[in-house]
XYZ file of C-alpha atoms in Angstrom:
777
model
C 0.000 0.000 0.000
C 1.207 3.485 -0.754
C 2.202 5.355 2.434
C 0.684 8.735 3.031
C 2.726 11.719 1.841
C 5.382 9.510 0.246
C 5.880 8.516 -3.399
C 6.033 4.888 -4.531
C 9.655 5.498 -5.560
C 10.585 5.809 -1.862
C 10.458 1.997 -1.443
C 13.980 0.837 -0.507
C 13.784 -2.335 1.625
C 11.561 -5.331 2.203
C 11.000 -8.180 4.648
C 8.278 -10.764 5.043
C 6.528 -12.597 7.821
C 4.102 -15.489 7.976
C 0.447 -14.567 7.691
C -1.477 -16.117 10.569
C -3.698 -18.202 8.364
C -4.020 -21.832 7.322
C -6.080 -23.329 4.529
C -5.919 -26.838 5.991
C -8.673 -28.372 8.121
C -7.810 -29.876 11.514
C -8.063 -33.365 10.030
C -5.727 -32.407 7.200
C -3.242 -30.860 9.595
C -2.994 -34.142 11.481
C -1.462 -35.700 8.361
C 1.552 -33.395 8.748
C 2.361 -34.083 12.361
C 5.995 -35.043 12.800
C 5.232 -38.719 13.322
C 3.304 -38.892 10.037
C 5.930 -37.255 7.804
C 8.776 -39.148 6.173
C 7.834 -42.578 7.483
C 10.051 -45.398 6.180
C 8.163 -47.861 3.952
C 11.112 -50.195 3.211
C 11.498 -51.117 6.847
C 12.155 -54.814 6.138
C 14.584 -54.149 3.295
C 16.497 -51.082 4.395
C 19.947 -52.506 3.539
C 21.352 -54.877 0.939
C 24.877 -56.086 0.165
C 26.514 -55.463 -3.195
C 29.797 -57.017 -4.378
C 31.858 -56.499 -7.506
C 31.478 -60.082 -8.746
C 34.471 -59.640 -11.105
C 32.289 -57.797 -13.607
C 34.004 -55.999 -16.456
C 34.655 -52.316 -15.863
C 31.894 -50.187 -17.291
C 32.770 -48.851 -20.730
C 34.483 -45.500 -20.687
C 31.871 -42.777 -20.631
C 31.955 -39.598 -22.676
C 33.114 -36.459 -20.936
C 30.224 -34.453 -19.508
C 29.211 -31.609 -21.770
C 26.236 -29.437 -22.376
C 23.305 -30.810 -24.323
C 23.453 -34.317 -22.868
C 20.156 -35.982 -21.978
C 19.778 -36.573 -18.248
C 18.276 -39.656 -16.648
C 16.535 -40.342 -13.361
C 18.552 -41.038 -11.306
C 21.154 -38.910 -13.010
C 24.041 -40.084 -10.818
C 25.178 -41.252 -7.410
C 27.335 -40.077 -4.542
C 30.513 -42.036 -3.749
C 32.760 -40.790 -0.988
C 31.065 -37.392 -1.082
C 31.718 -37.043 -4.799
C 28.959 -36.856 -7.396
C 29.251 -39.380 -10.229
C 26.913 -38.823 -13.186
C 25.377 -41.852 -14.867
C 25.582 -40.695 -18.464
C 28.977 -38.993 -18.598
C 32.360 -38.732 -16.968
C 33.398 -35.812 -14.768
C 37.008 -34.855 -15.396
C 39.260 -33.721 -12.574
C 39.700 -29.986 -13.056
C 41.919 -27.354 -11.554
C 39.389 -24.803 -10.476
C 41.571 -21.710 -10.944
C 42.532 -22.663 -14.474
C 38.993 -23.691 -15.388
C 37.691 -20.328 -14.236
C 40.459 -18.273 -15.862
C 38.900 -15.566 -18.032
C 35.373 -16.535 -16.979
C 32.511 -14.156 -16.238
C 30.036 -16.031 -14.051
C 26.614 -14.781 -13.030
C 24.847 -16.639 -10.211
C 21.190 -15.605 -10.190
C 18.629 -16.782 -7.696
C 18.175 -17.739 -4.072
C 20.517 -18.503 -1.190
C 21.198 -22.052 -2.431
C 23.078 -20.536 -5.367
C 24.659 -17.959 -3.073
C 26.308 -20.960 -1.403
C 28.211 -21.465 -4.649
C 29.630 -17.968 -4.267
C 30.737 -18.745 -0.731
C 32.328 -22.022 -1.890
C 34.217 -20.320 -4.723
C 35.635 -17.723 -2.339
C 36.641 -20.397 0.189
C 38.265 -22.578 -2.501
C 40.148 -19.904 -4.452
C 42.314 -17.800 -2.178
C 43.037 -15.277 -4.940
C 39.357 -14.341 -5.294
C 38.800 -10.991 -3.599
C 35.394 -9.702 -2.564
C 34.517 -6.256 -3.915
C 32.512 -4.003 -1.615
C 29.335 -3.001 -3.477
C 28.154 -0.835 -0.589
C 25.197 -2.996 0.342
C 24.557 -4.693 3.663
C 23.199 -8.037 4.826
C 23.484 -11.601 3.548
C 21.120 -10.863 0.673
C 23.279 -8.128 -0.801
C 24.583 -8.357 -4.348
C 28.032 -10.020 -4.133
C 31.038 -9.699 -6.429
C 34.380 -11.529 -6.248
C 37.268 -11.064 -8.685
C 40.712 -12.397 -9.448
C 42.300 -9.600 -11.457
C 45.370 -11.602 -12.484
C 43.327 -14.476 -13.892
C 40.474 -12.202 -15.013
C 37.851 -14.142 -13.057
C 34.598 -12.359 -12.239
C 31.908 -14.135 -10.199
C 28.809 -12.380 -8.955
C 25.618 -13.373 -7.193
C 22.357 -11.493 -7.195
C 19.102 -12.499 -5.570
C 15.980 -12.997 -7.606
C 13.084 -10.618 -7.307
C 9.763 -11.099 -5.492
C 8.795 -13.361 -3.871
C 11.732 -13.447 -1.475
C 10.600 -14.878 1.855
C 12.279 -14.295 5.198
C 12.312 -12.080 8.245
C 15.632 -10.553 7.190
C 15.299 -7.029 5.781
C 16.809 -6.691 2.322
C 17.341 -3.910 -0.203
C 15.107 -3.854 -3.281
C 16.880 -1.133 -5.248
C 19.225 -3.297 -7.309
C 16.902 -6.290 -7.273
C 15.261 -7.251 -10.533
C 13.355 -10.143 -12.054
C 15.553 -12.896 -13.486
C 14.258 -12.259 -16.985
C 15.455 -8.678 -16.832
C 18.766 -9.735 -15.336
C 19.266 -12.218 -18.169
C 18.322 -9.625 -20.761
C 20.851 -7.211 -19.282
C 23.695 -9.715 -19.151
C 26.295 -9.860 -21.876
C 27.276 -13.194 -23.316
C 29.953 -15.044 -25.228
C 31.878 -18.285 -24.937
C 33.518 -17.380 -21.593
C 30.334 -16.186 -19.924
C 28.347 -18.552 -17.704
C 24.948 -17.901 -16.147
C 23.563 -20.119 -13.385
C 19.892 -19.725 -12.457
C 18.036 -21.151 -9.486
C 14.552 -20.394 -8.238
C 11.909 -22.294 -6.333
C 12.363 -22.318 -2.564
C 10.824 -18.884 -2.059
C 7.878 -19.690 -4.340
C 6.642 -22.661 -2.293
C 4.247 -20.672 -0.039
C 2.485 -19.059 -3.033
C -0.146 -20.208 -5.537
C 1.496 -22.262 -8.273
C 0.626 -19.790 -11.025
C 3.212 -17.383 -9.571
C 5.978 -19.947 -10.096
C 4.737 -21.018 -13.523
C 4.636 -17.429 -14.732
C 8.193 -16.831 -13.574
C 9.485 -20.038 -15.135
C 7.772 -19.223 -18.448
C 9.336 -15.761 -18.472
C 12.796 -17.166 -17.758
C 12.280 -19.633 -20.604
C 11.351 -16.776 -22.945
C 14.365 -14.739 -21.845
C 16.633 -17.692 -22.613
C 15.076 -18.117 -26.047
C 15.682 -14.421 -26.709
C 19.291 -14.925 -25.738
C 19.582 -17.905 -28.061
C 18.669 -15.591 -30.894
C 21.630 -13.401 -30.189
C 24.569 -15.589 -29.174
C 24.860 -19.366 -29.174
C 28.109 -19.415 -27.183
C 27.183 -18.467 -23.644
C 26.510 -21.292 -21.211
C 23.418 -21.090 -19.030
C 22.826 -23.627 -16.259
C 19.480 -24.143 -14.559
C 20.016 -25.519 -11.053
C 16.814 -27.119 -9.824
C 15.790 -26.601 -6.236
C 16.921 -29.115 -3.631
C 15.051 -30.921 -0.894
C 14.944 -29.257 2.503
C 14.014 -29.835 6.150
C 11.251 -32.451 6.338
C 9.431 -31.131 9.394
C 9.479 -27.396 8.792
C 6.045 -25.819 8.151
C 4.765 -28.329 5.613
C 1.894 -26.136 4.449
C 4.262 -23.415 3.333
C 7.589 -25.095 2.591
C 6.997 -28.827 2.099
C 9.106 -30.676 -0.449
C 5.815 -31.663 -2.058
C 5.543 -28.063 -3.299
C 9.154 -28.227 -4.406
C 8.594 -31.483 -6.278
C 5.665 -30.000 -8.206
C 7.878 -27.057 -9.151
C 10.631 -29.484 -10.156
C 8.229 -31.220 -12.546
C 7.100 -27.861 -13.925
C 10.700 -26.868 -14.633
C 11.253 -30.156 -16.478
C 8.163 -29.580 -18.564
C 8.737 -25.901 -19.387
C 12.373 -26.352 -20.361
C 11.982 -29.666 -22.160
C 12.410 -28.068 -25.606
C 15.872 -26.813 -24.660
C 19.092 -28.799 -24.241
C 19.171 -30.539 -20.864
C 22.127 -31.980 -19.016
C 22.051 -34.045 -15.871
C 19.149 -33.489 -13.485
C 18.034 -30.371 -15.229
C 21.404 -28.735 -15.498
C 20.282 -26.728 -18.486
C 22.977 -25.466 -20.810
C 22.083 -22.689 -23.173
C 24.118 -20.085 -24.975
C 23.349 -16.422 -25.005
C 24.333 -12.960 -25.963
C 22.705 -9.797 -24.724
C 21.160 -6.669 -26.080
C 20.011 -3.391 -24.614
C 16.987 -4.117 -22.496
C 15.510 -0.669 -22.740
C 13.691 -2.399 -25.570
C 10.765 -4.793 -25.327
C 11.874 -6.874 -22.375
C 11.803 -3.763 -20.211
C 8.912 -2.011 -21.858
C 6.437 -4.336 -23.603
C 5.214 -3.413 -27.039
C 2.313 -1.029 -26.790
C 0.779 1.606 -28.945
C 2.789 4.843 -29.198
C 2.973 6.804 -25.960
C -0.488 8.270 -25.383
C -0.748 11.958 -24.623
C -4.471 12.466 -24.153
C -3.769 15.490 -22.013
C -0.459 17.292 -21.534
C 1.614 15.653 -18.843
C 3.849 17.422 -16.341
C 6.843 16.572 -18.541
C 5.202 17.878 -21.708
C 4.161 21.117 -20.017
C 7.689 21.674 -18.710
C 9.174 21.000 -22.160
C 6.724 23.457 -23.717
C 7.577 26.096 -21.120
C 11.328 25.804 -21.766
C 10.959 25.857 -25.553
C 8.699 28.918 -25.439
C 11.295 30.740 -23.341
C 14.039 29.782 -25.821
C 11.908 30.852 -28.778
C 11.658 34.301 -27.190
C 15.428 34.454 -26.701
C 16.139 33.266 -30.271
C 13.471 34.921 -32.441
C 13.438 34.521 -36.241
C 15.957 36.862 -37.932
C 15.289 36.665 -41.673
C 17.734 38.602 -43.835
C 17.738 39.637 -47.481
C 21.500 39.753 -47.947
C 24.603 38.629 -46.053
C 25.653 42.291 -45.906
C 22.864 42.968 -43.403
C 24.196 40.392 -40.930
C 26.655 41.105 -38.103
C 30.187 41.985 -39.181
C 33.148 41.432 -36.873
C 35.173 43.930 -38.892
C 32.697 46.826 -38.642
C 31.581 46.214 -35.037
C 33.161 48.441 -32.381
C 34.529 47.224 -29.028
C 35.352 49.909 -26.444
C 37.082 49.318 -23.099
C 35.200 51.173 -20.378
C 37.346 53.181 -17.965
C 40.653 52.167 -19.597
C 43.847 52.156 -17.506
C 47.518 51.777 -18.247
C 47.798 49.007 -15.661
C 45.095 46.999 -13.923
C 45.177 45.198 -10.601
C 44.672 41.503 -10.135
C 41.049 40.914 -9.166
C 39.757 43.966 -11.071
C 36.845 43.672 -13.494
C 37.432 44.782 -17.040
C 34.293 45.849 -18.926
C 34.023 46.210 -22.694
C 31.076 47.713 -24.521
C 30.445 46.064 -27.874
C 28.377 47.812 -30.536
C 27.603 45.432 -33.393
C 27.253 46.637 -36.982
C 26.500 44.904 -40.248
C 28.797 44.588 -43.263
C 27.584 47.961 -44.559
C 28.589 49.650 -41.308
C 25.033 50.153 -40.096
C 24.395 49.693 -36.398
C 22.144 46.745 -35.667
C 19.030 47.205 -33.570
C 18.767 43.719 -32.094
C 21.006 41.198 -30.336
C 21.211 37.419 -30.430
C 24.774 37.096 -31.746
C 26.608 34.009 -30.509
C 29.800 35.374 -28.937
C 32.653 33.805 -26.990
C 34.794 35.917 -24.652
C 38.172 34.792 -23.289
C 41.307 36.215 -21.700
C 44.602 34.341 -21.767
C 48.340 34.458 -21.077
C 49.934 31.615 -23.068
C 53.307 31.997 -21.326
C 51.591 31.385 -17.978
C 49.310 28.649 -19.348
C 46.494 30.844 -18.052
C 43.001 31.487 -19.336
C 39.460 32.382 -18.277
C 36.108 32.890 -19.933
C 34.292 36.182 -19.930
C 30.659 36.997 -19.269
C 28.566 38.413 -22.118
C 25.396 40.402 -21.365
C 23.067 40.962 -24.330
C 20.971 44.134 -24.119
C 18.947 42.997 -27.155
C 19.474 46.319 -28.931
C 22.701 45.694 -30.782
C 24.969 46.363 -27.773
C 26.662 43.946 -25.392
C 28.583 44.258 -22.155
C 31.569 41.902 -22.012
C 33.016 41.488 -18.505
C 36.325 39.878 -17.558
C 37.682 39.232 -14.077
C 41.460 39.687 -14.104
C 42.486 36.644 -12.082
C 46.289 36.759 -12.525
C 49.051 39.274 -13.047
C 51.059 39.735 -16.217
C 50.275 40.535 -19.817
C 46.761 39.351 -20.672
C 45.387 38.944 -24.179
C 41.752 39.821 -24.846
C 39.566 37.848 -27.249
C 35.958 38.208 -28.307
C 34.907 35.856 -31.076
C 31.862 36.220 -33.247
C 30.998 32.532 -33.528
C 27.750 33.200 -35.423
C 25.785 36.344 -36.180
C 22.280 36.513 -34.754
C 20.879 35.630 -38.171
C 22.986 32.459 -38.199
C 21.982 31.530 -34.640
C 18.324 31.996 -35.535
C 18.712 29.835 -38.647
C 20.411 27.071 -36.654
C 17.656 27.136 -34.041
C 14.937 26.823 -36.685
C 16.798 24.095 -38.595
C 17.448 22.068 -35.446
C 13.789 21.837 -34.557
C 12.563 21.366 -38.102
C 13.542 17.732 -38.568
C 15.890 14.791 -38.037
C 19.347 14.765 -39.608
C 20.585 11.353 -38.430
C 19.690 7.858 -39.680
C 19.947 4.952 -37.228
C 20.590 1.445 -38.526
C 19.730 -1.385 -36.146
C 21.297 -4.831 -36.359
C 18.952 -7.742 -35.661
C 20.640 -11.086 -34.977
C 19.252 -14.610 -35.153
C 22.090 -17.057 -34.595
C 24.521 -16.596 -37.474
C 22.045 -14.598 -39.558
C 21.661 -10.845 -39.194
C 19.886 -7.993 -40.938
C 19.943 -4.194 -40.643
C 16.802 -2.044 -40.666
C 16.188 1.670 -40.256
C 15.581 2.918 -36.731
C 15.039 6.293 -35.108
C 13.534 8.424 -32.387
C 10.630 8.721 -34.772
C 9.965 6.882 -38.033
C 7.747 7.902 -40.913
C 7.116 4.443 -42.293
C 4.109 2.329 -43.255
C 6.079 -0.839 -42.422
C 5.516 -2.799 -39.225
C 7.568 -1.219 -36.426
C 9.288 -2.473 -33.324
C 8.471 -0.023 -30.555
C 10.877 0.349 -27.636
C 9.015 2.530 -25.176
C 9.527 3.918 -21.708
C 6.092 5.210 -20.817
C 7.115 6.621 -17.451
C 9.745 8.993 -18.852
C 8.031 9.236 -22.268
C 11.088 8.020 -24.143
C 10.576 6.205 -27.431
C 12.700 4.502 -30.069
C 11.541 2.624 -33.151
C 12.922 0.211 -35.736
C 11.420 -1.240 -38.865
C 10.660 -4.850 -37.916
C 12.669 -7.326 -40.006
C 10.797 -10.200 -41.592
C 10.756 -13.458 -39.629
C 12.669 -11.964 -36.692
C 11.340 -10.701 -33.350
C 11.922 -7.200 -32.077
C 13.998 -8.672 -29.223
C 16.677 -9.666 -31.735
C 17.957 -6.059 -31.920
C 21.544 -6.121 -30.617
C 23.628 -3.348 -32.234
C 23.276 0.099 -33.728
C 25.134 2.467 -36.003
C 24.301 5.882 -37.435
C 24.956 7.964 -40.486
C 24.098 11.466 -41.580
C 20.835 11.902 -43.412
C 21.391 13.704 -46.710
C 19.258 16.662 -45.739
C 19.707 20.258 -44.655
C 17.099 22.628 -43.290
C 19.220 25.694 -44.052
C 18.798 27.788 -47.189
C 21.823 28.397 -49.415
C 21.923 31.958 -48.148
C 21.944 30.782 -44.535
C 24.639 28.198 -45.264
C 26.920 30.999 -46.453
C 27.010 32.303 -42.857
C 28.793 29.122 -41.751
C 31.700 29.117 -44.179
C 34.967 28.562 -42.355
C 36.073 32.181 -42.767
C 32.883 33.444 -41.078
C 32.897 31.282 -37.957
C 34.832 32.383 -34.858
C 36.018 35.770 -36.211
C 37.959 37.974 -33.781
C 36.226 41.245 -32.808
C 38.908 42.675 -30.464
C 41.066 44.095 -33.255
C 42.258 47.235 -31.482
C 42.758 45.877 -27.981
C 45.260 43.068 -28.220
C 46.332 42.920 -24.573
C 46.445 44.688 -21.200
C 48.897 44.684 -18.284
C 47.855 43.474 -14.845
C 49.825 43.973 -11.624
C 49.487 42.303 -8.240
C 48.723 45.538 -6.329
C 49.153 43.555 -3.060
C 45.631 42.245 -3.337
C 44.959 38.907 -1.695
C 41.883 36.717 -1.781
C 41.303 33.649 0.331
C 38.310 31.394 -0.006
C 37.650 29.447 3.172
C 34.721 27.202 2.265
C 35.574 23.745 0.963
C 34.154 22.682 -2.401
C 31.020 20.615 -1.853
C 27.935 19.492 -3.694
C 25.080 21.976 -3.744
C 27.312 24.943 -4.594
C 26.346 26.834 -7.742
C 29.368 27.938 -9.774
C 29.229 31.497 -11.119
C 30.373 32.381 -14.649
C 33.281 32.269 -14.801
C 33.592 29.674 -12.071
C 37.360 29.523 -12.247
C 40.466 30.057 -14.348
C 43.593 28.217 -15.419
C 47.079 29.157 -14.227
C 50.171 27.080 -14.959
C 47.758 24.609 -16.488
C 45.851 24.074 -13.217
C 42.154 24.818 -12.815
C 41.527 27.151 -9.883
C 37.952 27.605 -8.701
C 36.683 31.020 -7.655
C 33.743 29.964 -5.476
C 35.244 27.342 -3.128
C 38.540 26.204 -1.666
C 39.790 23.565 -4.085
C 42.711 21.312 -3.121
C 45.135 20.079 -5.779
C 45.365 16.368 -5.057
C 48.521 14.367 -5.651
C 48.613 10.610 -6.300
C 48.720 9.700 -2.599
C 45.706 11.890 -1.811
C 43.824 10.566 -4.841
C 44.443 7.009 -3.625
C 43.132 7.912 -0.201
C 40.109 9.675 -1.634
C 39.124 6.741 -3.836
C 39.474 4.105 -1.108
C 36.141 2.360 -0.557
C 34.428 4.376 -3.284
C 31.866 3.064 -5.757
C 31.805 5.454 -8.720
C 29.431 5.357 -11.681
C 30.257 7.391 -14.773
C 27.144 7.625 -16.951
C 27.241 9.405 -20.275
C 29.226 9.937 -23.426
C 32.856 9.565 -24.489
C 33.904 12.847 -22.803
C 33.256 11.007 -19.526
C 34.859 7.816 -20.810
C 38.053 9.912 -20.951
C 37.965 9.939 -17.148
C 38.176 6.153 -16.897
C 41.084 6.127 -19.370
C 42.902 8.850 -17.429
C 42.592 7.464 -13.873
C 44.851 4.371 -14.267
C 47.617 6.680 -15.500
C 47.582 8.367 -12.098
C 46.424 5.545 -9.821
C 48.555 2.575 -10.842
C 46.640 0.105 -8.644
C 43.467 0.611 -10.669
C 43.186 -2.162 -13.256
C 40.727 -2.624 -16.097
C 38.589 -5.712 -15.744
C 37.438 -7.612 -18.821
C 33.644 -7.742 -18.955
C 33.731 -9.698 -22.211
C 32.379 -6.870 -24.336
C 33.983 -5.389 -27.439
C 34.510 -1.943 -28.937
C 35.304 1.418 -27.410
C 31.675 1.972 -26.407
C 31.528 -1.132 -24.202
C 31.044 -0.870 -20.454
C 34.417 -0.147 -18.808
C 35.257 -1.276 -15.271
C 38.238 -0.277 -13.107
C 38.947 -2.175 -9.910
C 41.313 -1.943 -6.980
C 40.238 -4.952 -4.924
C 42.630 -4.171 -2.046
C 41.270 -0.639 -1.565
C 37.702 -1.645 -2.483
C 37.549 0.895 -5.271
C 35.231 0.301 -8.202
C 34.771 2.747 -11.085
C 32.627 2.015 -14.108
C 31.621 3.872 -17.262
C 28.512 3.178 -19.313
C 27.336 5.064 -22.355
C 23.932 6.677 -22.333
C 21.129 5.352 -24.478
C 19.548 6.747 -27.662
C 20.484 9.003 -29.264
C 24.091 7.874 -29.581
C 25.655 9.079 -32.827
C 28.647 7.293 -34.380
C 29.590 5.509 -37.574
C 30.982 2.650 -35.470
C 28.738 -0.311 -34.760
C 28.027 -0.375 -31.037
C 26.250 -2.849 -28.809
C 22.962 -2.017 -27.126
C 23.567 -4.748 -24.586
C 23.275 -3.662 -20.974
C 23.058 0.055 -21.758
C 19.932 1.835 -20.641
C 18.534 5.337 -20.325
C 20.364 7.207 -17.557
C 17.227 7.543 -15.361
C 16.814 3.748 -15.398
C 20.488 3.256 -14.546
C 20.140 5.616 -11.583
C 16.988 3.863 -10.409
C 18.938 0.608 -10.059
C 21.515 2.126 -7.704
C 21.094 1.916 -3.944
C 23.504 4.721 -3.107
C 25.298 5.592 0.125
C 27.835 8.097 1.426
C 30.677 6.382 -0.445
C 28.829 6.151 -3.753
C 29.274 8.857 -6.375
C 27.530 9.235 -9.723
C 28.811 11.475 -12.501
C 26.441 12.256 -15.367
C 27.046 13.956 -18.682
C 25.051 14.038 -21.892
C 24.678 16.527 -24.688
C 27.125 16.017 -27.565
C 25.022 13.237 -29.122
C 21.815 15.256 -28.734
C 22.951 18.251 -30.801
C 21.636 16.987 -34.168
C 18.103 16.428 -32.805
C 15.142 18.684 -31.968
C 15.631 20.284 -28.576
C 12.646 18.552 -26.959
C 14.631 15.268 -27.046
C 17.343 16.774 -24.842
C 14.917 18.542 -22.507
C 12.903 15.361 -21.956
C 16.056 13.425 -21.078
C 17.286 16.129 -18.695
C 13.924 16.175 -16.900
C 13.984 12.372 -16.654
C 17.497 12.451 -15.168
C 16.454 15.097 -12.652
C 13.464 13.031 -11.520
C 15.690 9.943 -11.145
C 18.138 11.933 -8.980
C 15.227 13.113 -6.826
C 14.147 9.484 -6.344
C 17.745 8.544 -5.465
C 17.962 11.286 -2.849
C 14.715 10.064 -1.256
C 16.294 6.682 -0.504
C 19.891 7.799 -0.074
C 20.415 11.515 0.538
C 24.144 11.047 1.212
C 24.938 9.798 -2.306
C 27.078 12.287 -4.222
C 25.777 13.235 -7.664
C 27.861 15.340 -10.034
C 26.627 16.865 -13.292
C 29.389 17.497 -15.811
C 28.178 19.908 -18.460
C 29.176 19.326 -22.047
C 32.302 21.046 -23.361
C 32.997 23.093 -26.446
C 34.252 21.270 -29.506
C 35.730 21.820 -32.999
C 34.583 25.155 -34.348
C 34.413 24.305 -38.043
C 32.835 20.836 -37.974
C 29.316 20.379 -39.420
C 27.773 23.399 -37.740
C 24.182 22.499 -38.568
C 24.408 19.157 -36.751
C 27.155 19.539 -34.172
C 27.936 23.236 -33.717
C 28.615 24.745 -30.300
C 25.529 26.936 -30.603
C 23.422 23.806 -30.052
C 25.692 22.828 -27.169
C 25.366 26.260 -25.585
C 21.573 26.055 -25.609
C 21.780 22.628 -23.945
C 24.282 24.033 -21.436
C 21.769 26.715 -20.439
C 18.958 24.161 -20.194
C 21.096 21.884 -17.999
C 21.900 24.712 -15.594
C 18.218 25.654 -15.406
C 16.819 22.133 -14.857
C 19.366 21.123 -12.190
C 19.745 24.519 -10.503
C 17.985 23.709 -7.201
C 19.206 20.139 -6.707
C 21.876 19.212 -4.179
C 24.336 18.171 -6.877
C 27.855 19.205 -7.729
C 28.475 20.969 -11.034
C 31.614 20.547 -13.094
C 31.268 23.344 -15.613
C 33.168 21.771 -18.494
C 31.849 24.476 -20.840
C 33.486 27.201 -18.770
C 36.656 25.145 -18.258
C 37.231 24.310 -21.918
C 36.717 27.932 -22.970
C 39.314 28.912 -20.362
C 41.725 26.257 -21.647
C 40.949 27.170 -25.254
C 40.455 23.523 -26.265
C 38.253 23.436 -29.323
C 38.081 19.657 -29.303
C 35.205 17.357 -28.405
C 37.761 15.290 -26.457
C 39.880 17.721 -24.416
C 43.521 16.791 -23.740
C 44.602 14.902 -20.618
C 45.595 17.949 -18.587
C 42.015 19.240 -18.853
C 40.567 15.829 -17.956
C 42.882 15.648 -14.954
C 41.607 18.987 -13.675
C 37.981 17.922 -14.167
C 38.694 14.803 -12.099
C 40.447 16.886 -9.429
C 37.298 19.012 -9.152
C 35.210 15.843 -8.861
C 37.427 14.447 -6.088
C 37.144 17.728 -4.205
C 33.374 17.287 -4.261
C 33.348 13.701 -2.950
C 36.235 13.661 -0.436
């Protein structure tokens, strides 16, 4: 039942207790008294003698392998060792057998015992702290040298017991299977049954059918992964027969045999099946339904409309008859207000900009996309400036003079207002990217067109998230199910929504033109000024613009006391931390950079391929775990990338329990630039709502938003230009402004560093990470 004044998303833990009810009559109950249960029938023949009788040795049996037909009985115990009837068990060296293996144990505590046995038997397996508590927590053990990864996770409801357990990272087995990658060195072991005994049998049947379907979906994608079904075992004979009797277990055992009979069986229902995995933000997470209904505007839709209307007012249409009537960097006039021969460090320098067109006429409206920066290359120093648009053809450009020395002034006209207006209209007019989805059925595959929207009369696969109103579609291939979608690639659509006249505004010579022609540099002295910021950097602070500057290559914040961390301090900071990096390749740079500084962090092979795979760094001794996962659609690249295990960021956040030693870093934006702005706004709102849900259950979790950075200035402006990024930057700051999150203003930082590259160099990445560590330690 929903508690008063609390949302459903506030559910974090669960426990169960026996309901004081029985559906047995008194006469029926008498049948289950201790003296009537498990009574020996073979009382006269309870032992026999067996001798060898000089019989020939049984013919050599074939080595046990998957796909073998099991018998009843399937084997016998001799000196505490199991001996199968139909095959021969080879003596194996456990460490070598498990070398390079990725093993998922999914189910109840009887499969958790396997985890405990592995850890007791292999002294090099180290437990990784996943920041959960109790016996029912998700468990992970690794051997980094042998690349062994074994993990156990409990199955979802019903889970019976008085022990309180977390539900945040718990999911149904079908979803867990769908989210698990697969190849020849991946093994999945599944066990369920014991916790289903007290419930009507339809609950168990439904679960078993869904697991069967999930396995069949996996068979479509990869025939190399081994999946083992471990049937339930017998249990205590005299323990609450009505709820937990082995009779219930035996019925479930028969059901398992029946449901999985069309799949390869081995020994007493040790089912071996091979699988791969695809992104489960598709049908297995969100069943096929009609397109997302919007009978009346939802809260999300109203918020999107509000933001777009505000942006439309800020970027009104600016039609022009000739390029000569657009803003000219050459004819515009920049005047330093209150000029001085020498300035003092900490002073503010103000410049009044009066923009004119190519004919020298003063313009009567604003909207030009400008970029202001001061720098001293010899000092490896730089900072962004603040531009105030008076919307009448004049601008105030303000610089804070953070360091002493000779400082160069720069004010770039990235795009005239007419160009910015054209880009805004073109962005929201249509889609410029084609998605191609790869559907796999065993060794056969086919590509079909996909997209955030599709104008097609063909039958579509619909991958919907109704809660967050996210949608993705693919043309359904013939004779293949929608679940067979495994990979994606993109290419540019041969279309432009700009006129030829508008395109002329984005020629290389007209983008990023310097406007500070007459004011090359100024001199700044120390003037014995000193500034000391006492407050430590912490989440919840809102960086101003500019929020810092670079000096000697180091980023120095202006709103909090930032510590420059060396390797020893970084090691100490990361100890015991669980860090999730969710986003694009600008955040993947972090996980590539960290092992260069922290030598004990090692990449762990998760048996995925390509640069867009999930990346995992581990330091088992210090209990440090750092992982990067790409965000979901839209993800724009010519490279074929897997959809396996990669979900929308809100869904990823929802699966995290969180605690004081857990940190989440989120960035998205670069891949959204070619699409209508409502796509980005919807995602940002969804991420915000997921963070709010996270804070309800774990207010001590640290969440950091890294804004997108500037990129190449002359690269496909209509699709990828920084004007689109700047609009998203403003939206991000607005949507997350009142949340208790840390902000890493990568936009501000990369302007200061002057890195016009979608992937900034290592020294910039290092300073972003230093800012992050200041927030979490």
